[in-house]
Amino acid sequence: MASPDLDLTLLRQWLDKSETRHDHLHPAMASALAATLDGPRQPLAGEGLPPLWHWIYFWNACRQSETGPDGHPLRGGFLPPVPLPRRMWAGGRLRFMAPLPIGMEASKHSRVASIDVKQGRSGALAFVTVHHTISHAGQTCLTEEHDIVYRDLPQAGAAAVPAQAAPTDALWSRRIVPDPVLLFRYSALTFNGHRIHYDRSYVTGVEGYPGLIVHGPLIATLLADLLARQMPQAVLRAFDFRAVGSLFDTEAFTLCGKPSADGGRVALWAQNERGELAMQAEATLEQAA
């Protein structure tokens, strides 16, 4: 199958396109995510929303007739109409300034910050970065740069991209056994209709993956949750993460962490059963005065 033409001039007409969403940070949603993550306690109204949990709010609740064949909203609305069929959450960079109180109102302003196309080993690639600012009562609570990558379907006979080995010096670890229930619950909480996470016939027969794909933001949230379990008093100020490979519901994976000697940073990563890296992250913590 030939790669579709990527008209960068057309796509860049979406640069600086923006939208603003408002939401109530309902405690029931936070409780549902805590249960999905198998957390030890339920968060309470008035507490700060745990890091990365904002992804369950500010839904893009498009009409059913406005969804595309992959279950996402039709392209060409807020995001540019990239013609490549595979879409993945590639990573992000988050900065935390103030708590987002559970049970209160908040706003999310989003802007398309960059659009680029490249030719990779597996074919054409398109990269879109969206900048988000989330605020409460007029105060910026966090900012996020969200990287999205679009790619073509694999070509017949193409060599697989070599896997990257994960570090072997973890001090923390937690084994996760993903299943369709976990992936469905997270899809429901984020109102994410992307079929790669729940429709096995679609993800294997159309996009050519071996199983249901574990959501990139779910993996990142689980890594931040590992940090919170190991260092419950830590205050997270920055969280940078990058997807390196995919994880599937066909096998368990392991969350890993290693704090720096001074305790100011924590290296985090997720790996599959063969020790291949799927996601790497770095958390920056507030240092005591």
mmCIF file of N, CA and C in Angstrom, residues 106-190:
data_model
loop_
_atom_site.group_PDB
_atom_site.id
_atom_site.type_symbol
_atom_site.label_atom_id
_atom_site.label_comp_id
_atom_site.label_asym_id
_atom_site.label_seq_id
_atom_site.Cartn_x
_atom_site.Cartn_y
_atom_site.Cartn_z
ATOM 1 N N ALA A 106 -13.031 23.884 36.474
ATOM 2 C CA ALA A 106 -11.723 24.139 35.869
ATOM 3 C C ALA A 106 -11.912 24.351 34.371
ATOM 4 N N SER A 107 -10.903 24.959 33.748
ATOM 5 C CA SER A 107 -10.934 25.234 32.313
ATOM 6 C C SER A 107 -9.660 24.708 31.669
ATOM 7 N N LYS A 108 -9.803 24.280 30.417
ATOM 8 C CA LYS A 108 -8.668 23.774 29.649
ATOM 9 C C LYS A 108 -8.634 24.497 28.311
ATOM 10 N N HIS A 109 -7.545 25.224 28.089
ATOM 11 C CA HIS A 109 -7.353 25.918 26.811
ATOM 12 C C HIS A 109 -6.301 25.156 26.021
ATOM 13 N N SER A 110 -6.618 24.796 24.778
ATOM 14 C CA SER A 110 -5.733 23.991 23.941
ATOM 15 C C SER A 110 -5.417 24.738 22.658
ATOM 16 N N ARG A 111 -4.168 24.599 22.203
ATOM 17 C CA ARG A 111 -3.720 25.255 20.972
ATOM 18 C C ARG A 111 -2.792 24.325 20.213
ATOM 19 N N VAL A 112 -3.002 24.196 18.888
ATOM 20 C CA VAL A 112 -2.100 23.407 18.052
ATOM 21 C C VAL A 112 -0.798 24.186 17.910
ATOM 22 N N ALA A 113 0.275 23.649 18.498
ATOM 23 C CA ALA A 113 1.536 24.387 18.583
ATOM 24 C C ALA A 113 2.494 24.081 17.447
ATOM 25 N N SER A 114 2.489 22.864 16.927
ATOM 26 C CA SER A 114 3.416 22.525 15.842
ATOM 27 C C SER A 114 2.881 21.354 15.045
ATOM 28 N N ILE A 115 3.249 21.327 13.759
ATOM 29 C CA ILE A 115 2.881 20.248 12.838
ATOM 30 C C ILE A 115 4.080 19.986 11.949
ATOM 31 N N ASP A 116 4.478 18.725 11.818
ATOM 32 C CA ASP A 116 5.626 18.395 10.975
ATOM 33 C C ASP A 116 5.417 17.014 10.366
ATOM 34 N N VAL A 117 6.082 16.752 9.275
ATOM 35 C CA VAL A 117 6.038 15.435 8.642
ATOM 36 C C VAL A 117 7.460 14.966 8.401
ATOM 37 N N LYS A 118 7.661 13.659 8.472
ATOM 38 C CA LYS A 118 8.971 13.059 8.258
ATOM 39 C C LYS A 118 8.792 11.718 7.571
ATOM 40 N N GLN A 119 9.894 11.187 7.083
ATOM 41 C CA GLN A 119 9.921 9.846 6.521
ATOM 42 C C GLN A 119 10.734 8.969 7.462
ATOM 43 N N GLY A 120 10.080 8.022 8.115
ATOM 44 C CA GLY A 120 10.766 7.131 9.038
ATOM 45 C C GLY A 120 11.071 5.795 8.398
ATOM 46 N N ARG A 121 11.661 4.900 9.186
ATOM 47 C CA ARG A 121 11.995 3.569 8.679
ATOM 48 C C ARG A 121 10.757 2.771 8.319
ATOM 49 N N SER A 122 9.637 3.100 8.991
ATOM 50 C CA SER A 122 8.409 2.355 8.730
ATOM 51 C C SER A 122 7.474 3.089 7.778
ATOM 52 N N GLY A 123 7.926 4.217 7.215
ATOM 53 C CA GLY A 123 7.089 4.955 6.273
ATOM 54 C C GLY A 123 6.874 6.389 6.710
ATOM 55 N N ALA A 124 5.850 7.009 6.146
ATOM 56 C CA ALA A 124 5.565 8.411 6.427
ATOM 57 C C ALA A 124 5.077 8.579 7.858
ATOM 58 N N LEU A 125 5.483 9.705 8.474
ATOM 59 C CA LEU A 125 5.076 10.039 9.836
ATOM 60 C C LEU A 125 4.633 11.493 9.869
ATOM 61 N N ALA A 126 3.641 11.774 10.665
ATOM 62 C CA ALA A 126 3.230 13.152 10.916
ATOM 63 C C ALA A 126 3.198 13.367 12.422
ATOM 64 N N PHE A 127 3.722 14.514 12.851
ATOM 65 C CA PHE A 127 3.795 14.834 14.272
ATOM 66 C C PHE A 127 3.007 16.113 14.541
ATOM 67 N N VAL A 128 2.131 16.055 15.521
ATOM 68 C CA VAL A 128 1.341 17.211 15.928
ATOM 69 C C VAL A 128 1.539 17.394 17.437
ATOM 70 N N THR A 129 1.888 18.608 17.848
ATOM 71 C CA THR A 129 2.008 18.923 19.266
ATOM 72 C C THR A 129 0.944 19.939 19.637
ATOM 73 N N VAL A 130 0.208 19.622 20.703
ATOM 74 C CA VAL A 130 -0.846 20.502 21.200
ATOM 75 C C VAL A 130 -0.449 20.991 22.586
ATOM 76 N N HIS A 131 -0.573 22.290 22.793
ATOM 77 C CA HIS A 131 -0.259 22.876 24.099
ATOM 78 C C HIS A 131 -1.551 23.103 24.863
ATOM 79 N N HIS A 132 -1.604 22.593 26.102
ATOM 80 C CA HIS A 132 -2.780 22.738 26.952
ATOM 81 C C HIS A 132 -2.425 23.548 28.200
ATOM 82 N N THR A 133 -3.337 24.391 28.624
ATOM 83 C CA THR A 133 -3.225 25.105 29.892
ATOM 84 C C THR A 133 -4.509 24.857 30.675
ATOM 85 N N ILE A 134 -4.358 24.337 31.883
ATOM 86 C CA ILE A 134 -5.519 24.040 32.721
ATOM 87 C C ILE A 134 -5.494 24.961 33.924
ATOM 88 N N SER A 135 -6.605 25.610 34.165
ATOM 89 C CA SER A 135 -6.663 26.617 35.221
ATOM 90 C C SER A 135 -7.905 26.431 36.085
ATOM 91 N N HIS A 136 -7.817 26.973 37.280
ATOM 92 C CA HIS A 136 -8.931 26.974 38.237
ATOM 93 C C HIS A 136 -8.977 28.343 38.902
ATOM 94 N N ALA A 137 -10.136 28.959 38.907
ATOM 95 C CA ALA A 137 -10.343 30.264 39.536
ATOM 96 C C ALA A 137 -9.337 31.296 39.024
ATOM 97 N N GLY A 138 -9.051 31.223 37.729
ATOM 98 C CA GLY A 138 -8.163 32.193 37.108
ATOM 99 C C GLY A 138 -6.687 31.922 37.292
ATOM 100 N N GLN A 139 -6.322 30.854 37.973
ATOM 101 C CA GLN A 139 -4.914 30.519 38.216
ATOM 102 C C GLN A 139 -4.516 29.313 37.370
ATOM 103 N N THR A 140 -3.377 29.418 36.681
ATOM 104 C CA THR A 140 -2.858 28.277 35.929
ATOM 105 C C THR A 140 -2.369 27.216 36.898
ATOM 106 N N CYS A 141 -2.921 26.015 36.770
ATOM 107 C CA CYS A 141 -2.544 24.910 37.661
ATOM 108 C C CYS A 141 -1.548 23.962 37.011
ATOM 109 N N LEU A 142 -1.675 23.763 35.692
ATOM 110 C CA LEU A 142 -0.702 22.937 34.997
ATOM 111 C C LEU A 142 -0.697 23.283 33.522
ATOM 112 N N THR A 143 0.443 23.035 32.905
ATOM 113 C CA THR A 143 0.570 23.152 31.457
ATOM 114 C C THR A 143 1.054 21.818 30.920
ATOM 115 N N GLU A 144 0.711 21.564 29.669
ATOM 116 C CA GLU A 144 1.050 20.271 29.064
ATOM 117 C C GLU A 144 1.330 20.460 27.584
ATOM 118 N N GLU A 145 2.405 19.859 27.115
ATOM 119 C CA GLU A 145 2.663 19.713 25.687
ATOM 120 C C GLU A 145 2.396 18.258 25.327
ATOM 121 N N HIS A 146 1.454 18.042 24.449
ATOM 122 C CA HIS A 146 0.950 16.709 24.113
ATOM 123 C C HIS A 146 1.368 16.374 22.685
ATOM 124 N N ASP A 147 2.167 15.332 22.537
ATOM 125 C CA ASP A 147 2.676 14.916 21.227
ATOM 126 C C ASP A 147 1.830 13.783 20.665
ATOM 127 N N ILE A 148 1.364 13.962 19.432
ATOM 128 C CA ILE A 148 0.590 12.940 18.724
ATOM 129 C C ILE A 148 1.380 12.542 17.481
ATOM 130 N N VAL A 149 1.480 11.251 17.212
ATOM 131 C CA VAL A 149 2.147 10.788 15.995
ATOM 132 C C VAL A 149 1.147 10.000 15.157
ATOM 133 N N TYR A 150 1.162 10.262 13.862
ATOM 134 C CA TYR A 150 0.347 9.529 12.894
ATOM 135 C C TYR A 150 1.305 8.744 11.998
ATOM 136 N N ARG A 151 0.935 7.515 11.683
ATOM 137 C CA ARG A 151 1.790 6.697 10.826
ATOM 138 C C ARG A 151 0.945 5.836 9.905
ATOM 139 N N ASP A 152 1.594 5.307 8.871
ATOM 140 C CA ASP A 152 0.923 4.452 7.908
ATOM 141 C C ASP A 152 0.805 3.037 8.457
ATOM 142 N N LEU A 153 -0.019 2.229 7.834
ATOM 143 C CA LEU A 153 -0.075 0.805 8.163
ATOM 144 C C LEU A 153 1.232 0.143 7.744
ATOM 145 N N PRO A 154 1.649 -0.932 8.407
ATOM 146 C CA PRO A 154 2.907 -1.589 8.052
ATOM 147 C C PRO A 154 2.871 -2.138 6.634
ATOM 148 N N GLN A 155 3.976 -2.006 5.937
ATOM 149 C CA GLN A 155 4.064 -2.525 4.577
ATOM 150 C C GLN A 155 4.385 -4.022 4.607
ATOM 151 N N ALA A 156 3.837 -4.769 3.683
ATOM 152 C CA ALA A 156 4.090 -6.210 3.622
ATOM 153 C C ALA A 156 5.576 -6.473 3.420
ATOM 154 N N GLY A 157 6.137 -7.325 4.263
ATOM 155 C CA GLY A 157 7.543 -7.676 4.151
ATOM 156 C C GLY A 157 8.495 -6.694 4.774
ATOM 157 N N ALA A 158 7.998 -5.596 5.334
ATOM 158 C CA ALA A 158 8.884 -4.597 5.940
ATOM 159 C C ALA A 158 9.487 -5.155 7.226
ATOM 160 N N ALA A 159 10.758 -4.845 7.446
ATOM 161 C CA ALA A 159 11.432 -5.302 8.654
ATOM 162 C C ALA A 159 10.885 -4.576 9.876
ATOM 163 N N ALA A 160 10.732 -5.295 10.961
ATOM 164 C CA ALA A 160 10.238 -4.697 12.200
ATOM 165 C C ALA A 160 11.281 -3.758 12.785
ATOM 166 N N VAL A 161 10.815 -2.685 13.405
ATOM 167 C CA VAL A 161 11.734 -1.759 14.069
ATOM 168 C C VAL A 161 12.306 -2.461 15.298
ATOM 169 N N PRO A 162 13.642 -2.483 15.449
ATOM 170 C CA PRO A 162 14.240 -3.183 16.590
ATOM 171 C C PRO A 162 13.750 -2.608 17.918
ATOM 172 N N ALA A 163 13.480 -3.483 18.876
ATOM 173 C CA ALA A 163 13.042 -3.057 20.199
ATOM 174 C C ALA A 163 14.220 -2.505 20.984
ATOM 175 N N GLN A 164 13.924 -1.599 21.892
ATOM 176 C CA GLN A 164 14.948 -1.010 22.752
ATOM 177 C C GLN A 164 14.909 -1.680 24.115
ATOM 178 N N ALA A 165 16.064 -2.080 24.606
ATOM 179 C CA ALA A 165 16.121 -2.753 25.902
ATOM 180 C C ALA A 165 15.863 -1.753 27.026
ATOM 181 N N ALA A 166 15.083 -2.179 28.011
ATOM 182 C CA ALA A 166 14.798 -1.336 29.167
ATOM 183 C C ALA A 166 15.978 -1.360 30.131
ATOM 184 N N PRO A 167 16.118 -0.334 30.973
ATOM 185 C CA PRO A 167 17.152 -0.375 32.015
ATOM 186 C C PRO A 167 16.957 -1.578 32.923
ATOM 187 N N THR A 168 18.017 -1.947 33.597
ATOM 188 C CA THR A 168 17.963 -3.127 34.463
ATOM 189 C C THR A 168 18.254 -2.790 35.923
ATOM 190 N N ASP A 169 18.226 -1.495 36.259
ATOM 191 C CA ASP A 169 18.615 -1.082 37.608
ATOM 192 C C ASP A 169 17.460 -0.494 38.403
ATOM 193 N N ALA A 170 16.253 -0.978 38.179
ATOM 194 C CA ALA A 170 15.092 -0.448 38.895
ATOM 195 C C ALA A 170 15.185 -0.737 40.388
ATOM 196 N N LEU A 171 14.764 0.243 41.189
ATOM 197 C CA LEU A 171 14.652 0.052 42.627
ATOM 198 C C LEU A 171 13.204 -0.204 43.045
ATOM 199 N N TRP A 172 12.276 0.221 42.206
ATOM 200 C CA TRP A 172 10.859 -0.037 42.436
ATOM 201 C C TRP A 172 10.302 -0.807 41.250
ATOM 202 N N SER A 173 9.279 -1.601 41.491
ATOM 203 C CA SER A 173 8.599 -2.247 40.371
ATOM 204 C C SER A 173 7.188 -2.640 40.793
ATOM 205 N N ARG A 174 6.327 -2.683 39.824
ATOM 206 C CA ARG A 174 4.962 -3.150 40.028
ATOM 207 C C ARG A 174 4.513 -3.818 38.740
ATOM 208 N N ARG A 175 4.067 -5.063 38.858
ATOM 209 C CA ARG A 175 3.645 -5.827 37.691
ATOM 210 C C ARG A 175 2.163 -5.589 37.433
ATOM 211 N N ILE A 176 1.826 -5.309 36.185
ATOM 212 C CA ILE A 176 0.450 -5.047 35.776
ATOM 213 C C ILE A 176 0.026 -6.116 34.773
ATOM 214 N N VAL A 177 -1.130 -6.694 34.996
ATOM 215 C CA VAL A 177 -1.696 -7.658 34.047
ATOM 216 C C VAL A 177 -2.878 -6.970 33.364
ATOM 217 N N PRO A 178 -2.680 -6.435 32.168
ATOM 218 C CA PRO A 178 -3.781 -5.729 31.509
ATOM 219 C C PRO A 178 -4.790 -6.715 30.948
ATOM 220 N N ASP A 179 -6.022 -6.301 30.909
ATOM 221 C CA ASP A 179 -7.067 -7.118 30.295
ATOM 222 C C ASP A 179 -8.092 -6.184 29.664
ATOM 223 N N PRO A 180 -9.021 -6.728 28.883
ATOM 224 C CA PRO A 180 -10.004 -5.857 28.224
ATOM 225 C C PRO A 180 -10.840 -5.026 29.189
ATOM 226 N N VAL A 181 -11.041 -5.512 30.413
ATOM 227 C CA VAL A 181 -11.831 -4.748 31.378
ATOM 228 C C VAL A 181 -11.084 -3.482 31.787
ATOM 229 N N LEU A 182 -9.809 -3.599 32.110
ATOM 230 C CA LEU A 182 -9.005 -2.428 32.464
ATOM 231 C C LEU A 182 -9.015 -1.415 31.324
ATOM 232 N N LEU A 183 -8.794 -1.879 30.106
ATOM 233 C CA LEU A 183 -8.724 -0.957 28.974
ATOM 234 C C LEU A 183 -10.083 -0.326 28.699
ATOM 235 N N PHE A 184 -11.149 -1.109 28.842
ATOM 236 C CA PHE A 184 -12.491 -0.556 28.642
ATOM 237 C C PHE A 184 -12.788 0.516 29.689
ATOM 238 N N ARG A 185 -12.456 0.241 30.944
ATOM 239 C CA ARG A 185 -12.770 1.204 32.004
ATOM 240 C C ARG A 185 -12.028 2.516 31.775
ATOM 241 N N TYR A 186 -10.758 2.440 31.368
ATOM 242 C CA TYR A 186 -10.022 3.684 31.128
ATOM 243 C C TYR A 186 -10.565 4.400 29.892
ATOM 244 N N SER A 187 -10.917 3.657 28.856
ATOM 245 C CA SER A 187 -11.528 4.277 27.677
ATOM 246 C C SER A 187 -12.814 5.003 28.062
ATOM 247 N N ALA A 188 -13.626 4.370 28.909
ATOM 248 C CA ALA A 188 -14.886 4.985 29.319
ATOM 249 C C ALA A 188 -14.645 6.243 30.139
ATOM 250 N N LEU A 189 -13.680 6.203 31.057
ATOM 251 C CA LEU A 189 -13.410 7.357 31.907
ATOM 252 C C LEU A 189 -12.882 8.544 31.110
ATOM 253 N N THR A 190 -12.182 8.284 30.023
ATOM 254 C CA THR A 190 -11.637 9.361 29.200
ATOM 255 C C THR A 190 -12.507 9.645 27.980
#
